[in-house]
């Protein structure tokens, strides 16, 4: 299927379960709800209310239409029942446009009434998202007015990323395989980052020029920063084993204020991750990664990790600072992992 190819390009694994998958489950669900007295007849259709009665009560679910057919309400409730009872899910996140939040809350309330969902055992969240706008500040469309297909967006991203890299002469410095990997990392990483770096329930203007900029809060800037940081230990001739051996006998020393500032930024990262896991807004991950990269630049411009004696040409490596560099790279890599972006060792 076409969507499977797109998910594969983006490195996303998915188990496809269309509405037909739940057909038999919807039939048994309707029988169960009728038997337990949860359904009410209303002008030929069968409905079910969600939460308690009152003026703030959400509209009811239509479980069976007047012509006997099922609805999205029916399939969504059957899907929730399957996820809880068969998949044994303990946390289900619904990712749809923000306008569907009332619908899903009503489904959950109805499932709770029917004894399908126990909020003490299963966490349910709705991660709603806003609208992507074009340069004209209107809903992002093609010049002909059609909705932009994600596959076309990815293709255009690859094309533009390749052009940018060739402008910088990377095609002459890298092997064909390396260039292809970097082209893909930049293209797909930029599109993901452009989306995730904004609050998910707000609107934002989509711009290839902006997302492929190597300055500011963009994926390109962070990818370059990461490869630069990873190159420091290589240039110093320090391996992971060397660092571990050094750290087992020495303590990190942060005497310069730039070292201290970078270390403080790094220890903020776990707190941000915990907050993201609670409220499901990913843009703070992008913000802390950008802040770390910016503070690292200040540190690196001021604090030498490797000093070369001009007379003897002998290298003097500050292992504490190299360790701080590797810690920074590790944190950025974890951020990329969370965002679904694949960094590369060279750019």
CSV table of C-alpha atoms in Angstrom, one decimal:
chain,number,residue,atom,x,y,z
A,1,UNK,CA,0.0,0.0,0.0
A,2,UNK,CA,1.1,3.6,-0.7
A,3,UNK,CA,1.0,4.7,2.9
A,4,UNK,CA,3.1,1.7,3.9
A,5,UNK,CA,5.9,3.0,1.6
A,6,UNK,CA,5.7,6.5,3.1
A,7,UNK,CA,5.9,5.2,6.6
A,8,UNK,CA,8.9,3.0,5.6
A,9,UNK,CA,10.6,6.1,4.2
A,10,UNK,CA,10.1,7.9,7.5
A,11,UNK,CA,11.3,4.9,9.5
A,12,UNK,CA,7.9,4.3,11.1
A,13,UNK,CA,6.6,0.9,11.9
A,14,UNK,CA,2.8,0.5,11.8
A,15,UNK,CA,0.2,-2.3,12.1
A,16,UNK,CA,-2.6,-1.4,9.7
A,17,UNK,CA,-6.1,-2.1,11.0
A,18,UNK,CA,-8.7,-0.5,8.8
A,19,UNK,CA,-12.4,-0.3,9.6
A,20,UNK,CA,-13.1,-3.7,8.1
A,21,UNK,CA,-10.8,-5.3,10.7
A,22,UNK,CA,-13.3,-4.3,13.4
A,23,UNK,CA,-16.5,-5.3,11.6
A,24,UNK,CA,-17.1,-8.5,13.6
A,25,UNK,CA,-16.1,-6.7,16.8
A,26,UNK,CA,-18.6,-3.9,16.1
A,27,UNK,CA,-21.4,-6.5,15.8
A,28,UNK,CA,-20.5,-8.2,19.1
A,29,UNK,CA,-20.0,-4.7,20.8
A,30,UNK,CA,-23.5,-3.6,19.7
A,31,UNK,CA,-25.0,-6.8,21.1
A,32,UNK,CA,-23.2,-6.3,24.4
A,33,UNK,CA,-24.3,-2.7,24.7
A,34,UNK,CA,-27.9,-3.5,23.8
A,35,UNK,CA,-28.0,-6.4,26.3
A,36,UNK,CA,-26.6,-4.2,29.1
A,37,UNK,CA,-29.2,-1.5,28.3
A,38,UNK,CA,-26.7,1.2,27.3
A,39,UNK,CA,-28.4,2.0,24.0
A,40,UNK,CA,-31.4,4.3,23.5
A,41,UNK,CA,-33.6,4.5,20.4
A,42,UNK,CA,-33.8,8.0,18.9
A,43,UNK,CA,-35.7,8.6,15.7
A,44,UNK,CA,-34.7,5.2,14.2
A,45,UNK,CA,-31.1,5.3,15.3
A,46,UNK,CA,-29.5,3.8,18.4
A,47,UNK,CA,-27.5,6.2,20.5
A,48,UNK,CA,-25.3,6.0,23.7
A,49,UNK,CA,-24.5,8.8,26.1
A,50,UNK,CA,-21.1,9.3,27.5
A,51,UNK,CA,-20.6,10.9,30.9
A,52,UNK,CA,-23.0,12.1,33.6
A,53,UNK,CA,-26.1,14.1,32.7
A,54,UNK,CA,-26.2,17.9,32.8
A,55,UNK,CA,-25.8,21.0,30.6
A,56,UNK,CA,-22.2,20.2,29.9
A,57,UNK,CA,-22.9,16.8,28.6
A,58,UNK,CA,-21.4,16.0,25.2
A,59,UNK,CA,-23.6,14.9,22.3
A,60,UNK,CA,-24.4,11.2,22.3
A,61,UNK,CA,-22.7,8.6,20.1
A,62,UNK,CA,-24.6,7.2,17.2
A,63,UNK,CA,-23.9,3.4,17.5
A,64,UNK,CA,-26.4,2.3,14.9
A,65,UNK,CA,-27.7,4.5,12.1
A,66,UNK,CA,-31.4,4.5,11.1
A,67,UNK,CA,-30.5,2.3,8.1
A,68,UNK,CA,-28.8,-0.3,10.4
A,69,UNK,CA,-25.3,0.7,9.5
A,70,UNK,CA,-22.4,1.4,11.9
A,71,UNK,CA,-20.6,4.7,12.3
A,72,UNK,CA,-17.1,6.0,13.3
A,73,UNK,CA,-18.5,6.1,16.8
A,74,UNK,CA,-19.1,2.3,16.7
A,75,UNK,CA,-15.7,1.5,15.1
A,76,UNK,CA,-13.8,3.8,17.5
A,77,UNK,CA,-15.4,2.2,20.5
A,78,UNK,CA,-14.8,-1.3,19.1
A,79,UNK,CA,-11.1,-0.4,18.4
A,80,UNK,CA,-10.7,0.8,22.0
A,81,UNK,CA,-12.2,-2.4,23.4
A,82,UNK,CA,-9.8,-4.4,21.2
A,83,UNK,CA,-6.7,-2.4,22.2
A,84,UNK,CA,-7.5,-2.8,25.9
A,85,UNK,CA,-8.7,-6.5,25.9
A,86,UNK,CA,-6.6,-8.0,23.1
A,87,UNK,CA,-3.5,-5.8,22.8
A,88,UNK,CA,-3.4,-5.4,26.6
A,89,UNK,CA,-2.6,-1.7,26.1
A,90,UNK,CA,-1.9,0.4,29.2
A,91,UNK,CA,-1.5,3.7,27.3
A,92,UNK,CA,-3.3,4.6,24.1
A,93,UNK,CA,-2.5,7.9,22.3
A,94,UNK,CA,-4.9,9.2,19.6
A,95,UNK,CA,-3.2,11.5,17.1
A,96,UNK,CA,-5.7,13.4,15.0
A,97,UNK,CA,-6.7,17.0,14.2
A,98,UNK,CA,-7.6,19.0,17.3
A,99,UNK,CA,-11.2,19.3,16.2
A,100,UNK,CA,-11.9,15.6,17.1
A,101,UNK,CA,-11.1,16.0,20.8
A,102,UNK,CA,-14.8,16.1,21.9
A,103,UNK,CA,-15.6,13.0,19.9
A,104,UNK,CA,-12.8,10.9,21.5
A,105,UNK,CA,-13.6,12.1,25.0
A,106,UNK,CA,-17.2,11.0,24.5
A,107,UNK,CA,-16.1,7.6,23.2
A,108,UNK,CA,-13.9,7.2,26.3
A,109,UNK,CA,-16.8,8.2,28.6
A,110,UNK,CA,-19.1,5.7,26.9
A,111,UNK,CA,-16.5,3.0,27.2
A,112,UNK,CA,-16.1,3.8,30.9
A,113,UNK,CA,-19.8,3.5,31.4
A,114,UNK,CA,-19.9,0.2,29.6
A,115,UNK,CA,-17.1,-1.2,31.8
A,116,UNK,CA,-14.7,-1.4,28.8
A,117,UNK,CA,-12.2,1.2,30.1
A,118,UNK,CA,-10.9,1.5,33.6
A,119,UNK,CA,-9.1,4.9,33.9
A,120,UNK,CA,-7.1,3.5,36.9
A,121,UNK,CA,-5.5,0.9,34.7
A,122,UNK,CA,-5.3,2.4,31.2
A,123,UNK,CA,-4.2,5.9,30.2
A,124,UNK,CA,-5.9,7.5,27.2
A,125,UNK,CA,-4.7,10.7,25.6
A,126,UNK,CA,-5.7,12.7,22.6
A,127,UNK,CA,-2.7,14.5,20.9
A,128,UNK,CA,-4.5,16.9,18.7
A,129,UNK,CA,-2.7,18.9,16.0
A,130,UNK,CA,-3.3,22.2,14.2
A,131,UNK,CA,-3.1,23.3,10.6
A,132,UNK,CA,0.0,23.7,8.4
A,133,UNK,CA,-0.1,26.9,6.4
A,134,UNK,CA,1.6,28.0,3.2
A,135,UNK,CA,3.5,31.2,2.6
A,136,UNK,CA,0.2,33.0,2.0
A,137,UNK,CA,-0.9,32.0,5.6
A,138,UNK,CA,-3.6,29.8,4.2
A,139,UNK,CA,-4.0,26.1,4.5
A,140,UNK,CA,-0.9,24.5,2.8
A,141,UNK,CA,-1.9,23.5,-0.8
A,142,UNK,CA,-0.3,23.0,-4.2
A,143,UNK,CA,-0.4,25.8,-6.7
A,144,UNK,CA,-3.4,24.1,-8.3
A,145,UNK,CA,-5.2,24.2,-5.0
A,146,UNK,CA,-4.9,20.5,-4.2
A,147,UNK,CA,-3.9,19.1,-0.8
A,148,UNK,CA,-0.1,18.5,-0.7
A,149,UNK,CA,0.7,14.8,-0.6
A,150,UNK,CA,3.3,13.7,1.9
A,151,UNK,CA,5.1,11.6,-0.7
A,152,UNK,CA,5.5,14.7,-2.9
A,153,UNK,CA,6.7,16.6,0.1
A,154,UNK,CA,9.4,14.0,0.8
A,155,UNK,CA,10.4,13.9,-2.8
A,156,UNK,CA,10.8,17.7,-2.9
A,157,UNK,CA,12.7,17.6,0.4
A,158,UNK,CA,15.2,15.1,-1.1
A,159,UNK,CA,15.6,17.3,-4.2
A,160,UNK,CA,16.2,20.5,-2.2
A,161,UNK,CA,18.5,18.8,0.3
A,162,UNK,CA,20.6,17.4,-2.5
A,163,UNK,CA,20.9,20.8,-4.1
A,164,UNK,CA,22.0,22.4,-0.8
A,165,UNK,CA,24.6,19.8,-0.2
A,166,UNK,CA,26.0,20.1,-3.7
A,167,UNK,CA,26.2,23.8,-3.3
A,168,UNK,CA,28.5,23.2,-0.4
A,169,UNK,CA,30.5,20.7,-2.4
A,170,UNK,CA,29.6,17.7,-0.3
A,171,UNK,CA,29.2,15.5,-3.4
A,172,UNK,CA,32.9,15.9,-4.1
A,173,UNK,CA,34.0,15.1,-0.5
A,174,UNK,CA,31.8,12.1,0.2
A,175,UNK,CA,31.2,8.7,-1.4
A,176,UNK,CA,27.9,8.2,-3.3
A,177,UNK,CA,26.7,6.1,-0.4
A,178,UNK,CA,27.6,8.7,2.2
A,179,UNK,CA,26.1,11.5,0.2
A,180,UNK,CA,22.8,9.5,-0.2
A,181,UNK,CA,22.6,8.8,3.5
A,182,UNK,CA,23.2,12.5,4.4
A,183,UNK,CA,20.7,13.7,1.7
A,184,UNK,CA,18.1,11.5,3.2
A,185,UNK,CA,18.9,12.4,6.8
A,186,UNK,CA,18.7,16.1,6.0
A,187,UNK,CA,15.6,15.9,3.9
A,188,UNK,CA,13.5,13.8,6.2
A,189,UNK,CA,15.0,15.2,9.4
A,190,UNK,CA,14.1,18.7,8.3
A,191,UNK,CA,10.5,17.9,7.5
A,192,UNK,CA,10.0,16.1,10.8
A,193,UNK,CA,11.8,18.8,12.8
A,194,UNK,CA,9.8,21.6,11.1
A,195,UNK,CA,6.6,20.0,12.2
A,196,UNK,CA,7.7,18.9,15.7
A,197,UNK,CA,9.4,22.1,16.7
A,198,UNK,CA,6.1,23.9,16.8
A,199,UNK,CA,3.4,23.4,19.4
A,200,UNK,CA,1.3,20.6,17.9
A,201,UNK,CA,-2.1,22.2,18.4
A,202,UNK,CA,-1.1,25.5,16.8
A,203,UNK,CA,-0.7,26.7,13.2
A,204,UNK,CA,2.7,27.2,11.5
A,205,UNK,CA,3.9,28.3,8.1
A,206,UNK,CA,5.7,25.6,6.1
A,207,UNK,CA,8.8,26.8,4.3
A,208,UNK,CA,11.5,24.6,2.7
A,209,UNK,CA,13.9,27.5,2.6
A,210,UNK,CA,13.5,28.0,6.4
A,211,UNK,CA,13.8,24.3,7.3
A,212,UNK,CA,16.9,23.8,5.2
A,213,UNK,CA,18.7,26.8,6.7
A,214,UNK,CA,21.8,25.8,8.6
A,215,UNK,CA,21.3,28.7,11.1
A,216,UNK,CA,18.8,29.0,13.8
A,217,UNK,CA,16.5,26.4,15.3
A,218,UNK,CA,16.5,23.9,12.4
A,219,UNK,CA,17.3,20.3,11.9
A,220,UNK,CA,20.2,21.2,9.7
A,221,UNK,CA,21.8,23.3,12.3
A,222,UNK,CA,21.5,20.6,14.9
A,223,UNK,CA,22.7,17.9,12.5
A,224,UNK,CA,25.8,19.9,11.7
A,225,UNK,CA,26.3,20.6,15.4
A,226,UNK,CA,26.1,16.9,16.2
A,227,UNK,CA,28.6,15.9,13.5
A,228,UNK,CA,31.0,18.6,14.6
A,229,UNK,CA,30.8,17.4,18.3
A,230,UNK,CA,31.4,13.8,17.3
A,231,UNK,CA,34.5,14.8,15.3
A,232,UNK,CA,36.2,16.2,18.3
A,233,UNK,CA,37.1,12.9,20.0
A,234,UNK,CA,38.1,11.5,16.6
A,235,UNK,CA,40.5,14.4,16.1
A,236,UNK,CA,41.9,14.0,19.6
A,237,UNK,CA,42.4,10.3,18.9
A,238,UNK,CA,40.2,9.4,21.9
A,239,UNK,CA,38.1,6.3,21.7
A,240,UNK,CA,35.1,5.4,23.9
A,241,UNK,CA,37.3,2.9,25.8
A,242,UNK,CA,39.8,5.7,26.4
A,243,UNK,CA,37.1,7.9,27.9
A,244,UNK,CA,35.7,5.2,30.1
A,245,UNK,CA,39.2,4.3,31.4
A,246,UNK,CA,39.9,8.0,32.1
A,247,UNK,CA,36.5,8.6,33.8
A,248,UNK,CA,37.0,5.5,36.0
A,249,UNK,CA,40.1,7.2,37.6
A,250,UNK,CA,39.3,10.9,37.2
A,251,UNK,CA,36.5,13.4,37.9
A,252,UNK,CA,35.1,15.9,35.5
A,253,UNK,CA,36.3,19.4,36.2
A,254,UNK,CA,34.2,22.4,35.1
A,255,UNK,CA,36.3,25.5,36.0
A,256,UNK,CA,35.3,27.7,33.1
A,257,UNK,CA,31.8,29.3,33.2
A,258,UNK,CA,31.1,28.1,29.7
A,259,UNK,CA,31.8,24.5,30.8
A,260,UNK,CA,29.4,25.0,33.8
A,261,UNK,CA,26.7,26.5,31.6
A,262,UNK,CA,26.9,23.6,29.1
A,263,UNK,CA,26.7,21.0,31.9
A,264,UNK,CA,23.7,22.8,33.4
A,265,UNK,CA,21.9,22.7,30.1
A,266,UNK,CA,22.6,18.9,29.7
A,267,UNK,CA,21.1,18.1,33.1
A,268,UNK,CA,17.9,19.9,32.1
A,269,UNK,CA,17.2,17.4,29.3
A,270,UNK,CA,15.8,14.5,31.5
A,271,UNK,CA,13.3,17.0,33.1
A,272,UNK,CA,12.1,18.1,29.6
A,273,UNK,CA,11.7,14.5,28.5
A,274,UNK,CA,9.6,13.7,31.6
A,275,UNK,CA,7.4,16.7,30.9
A,276,UNK,CA,6.9,15.7,27.3
A,277,UNK,CA,5.9,12.2,28.3
A,278,UNK,CA,3.2,13.8,30.5
A,279,UNK,CA,1.7,16.4,28.2
A,280,UNK,CA,2.7,15.0,24.8
A,281,UNK,CA,4.0,18.3,23.4
A,282,UNK,CA,7.3,17.5,21.6
A,283,UNK,CA,8.5,21.0,20.8
A,284,UNK,CA,10.3,21.4,24.2
A,285,UNK,CA,12.6,18.6,23.0
A,286,UNK,CA,13.5,20.7,20.0
A,287,UNK,CA,13.9,23.8,22.1
A,288,UNK,CA,16.3,22.2,24.6
A,289,UNK,CA,18.3,20.6,21.8
A,290,UNK,CA,18.7,24.0,20.1
A,291,UNK,CA,19.7,25.6,23.4
A,292,UNK,CA,22.3,22.9,24.1
A,293,UNK,CA,23.8,23.2,20.6
A,294,UNK,CA,24.0,27.0,21.0
A,295,UNK,CA,25.6,26.8,24.4
A,296,UNK,CA,28.0,24.2,23.1
A,297,UNK,CA,29.1,26.6,20.3
A,298,UNK,CA,29.9,29.2,23.0
A,299,UNK,CA,31.8,26.6,25.0
A,300,UNK,CA,33.8,25.2,22.0
A,301,UNK,CA,34.7,28.7,20.8
A,302,UNK,CA,36.1,29.6,24.2
A,303,UNK,CA,37.4,26.4,25.8
A,304,UNK,CA,40.0,24.4,23.9
A,305,UNK,CA,39.6,20.6,23.9
A,306,UNK,CA,42.8,20.0,22.0
A,307,UNK,CA,45.8,22.3,22.1
A,308,UNK,CA,48.8,21.7,19.8
A,309,UNK,CA,52.2,22.9,20.8
A,310,UNK,CA,53.6,25.1,18.0
A,311,UNK,CA,57.2,24.1,18.7
A,312,UNK,CA,56.9,20.3,19.1
A,313,UNK,CA,53.5,19.9,17.4
A,314,UNK,CA,52.5,17.8,20.3
A,315,UNK,CA,48.8,17.5,21.1
A,316,UNK,CA,47.5,18.2,24.6
A,317,UNK,CA,44.0,16.8,25.1
A,318,UNK,CA,41.7,18.1,27.9
A,319,UNK,CA,39.9,14.8,28.7
A,320,UNK,CA,37.4,16.4,30.9
A,321,UNK,CA,36.3,18.7,28.1
A,322,UNK,CA,36.3,15.8,25.5
A,323,UNK,CA,34.1,13.9,27.9
A,324,UNK,CA,31.7,16.9,28.1
A,325,UNK,CA,31.6,17.0,24.3
A,326,UNK,CA,30.7,13.3,24.2
A,327,UNK,CA,28.0,13.8,26.9
A,328,UNK,CA,26.6,16.6,24.7
A,329,UNK,CA,26.6,14.3,21.6
A,330,UNK,CA,24.9,11.6,23.6
A,331,UNK,CA,22.1,13.9,24.8
A,332,UNK,CA,21.6,15.3,21.3
A,333,UNK,CA,21.5,11.7,19.9
A,334,UNK,CA,18.8,10.8,22.4
A,335,UNK,CA,16.8,13.9,21.3
A,336,UNK,CA,17.1,12.9,17.7
A,337,UNK,CA,15.9,9.4,18.6
A,338,UNK,CA,12.8,10.8,20.3
A,339,UNK,CA,12.0,12.9,17.3
A,340,UNK,CA,12.6,10.1,14.8
A,341,UNK,CA,15.5,11.8,13.2
A,342,UNK,CA,18.6,9.9,12.0
A,343,UNK,CA,21.9,11.8,12.6
A,344,UNK,CA,25.0,11.0,10.5
A,345,UNK,CA,28.6,10.9,11.6
A,346,UNK,CA,29.8,13.2,8.7
A,347,UNK,CA,28.2,16.1,6.9
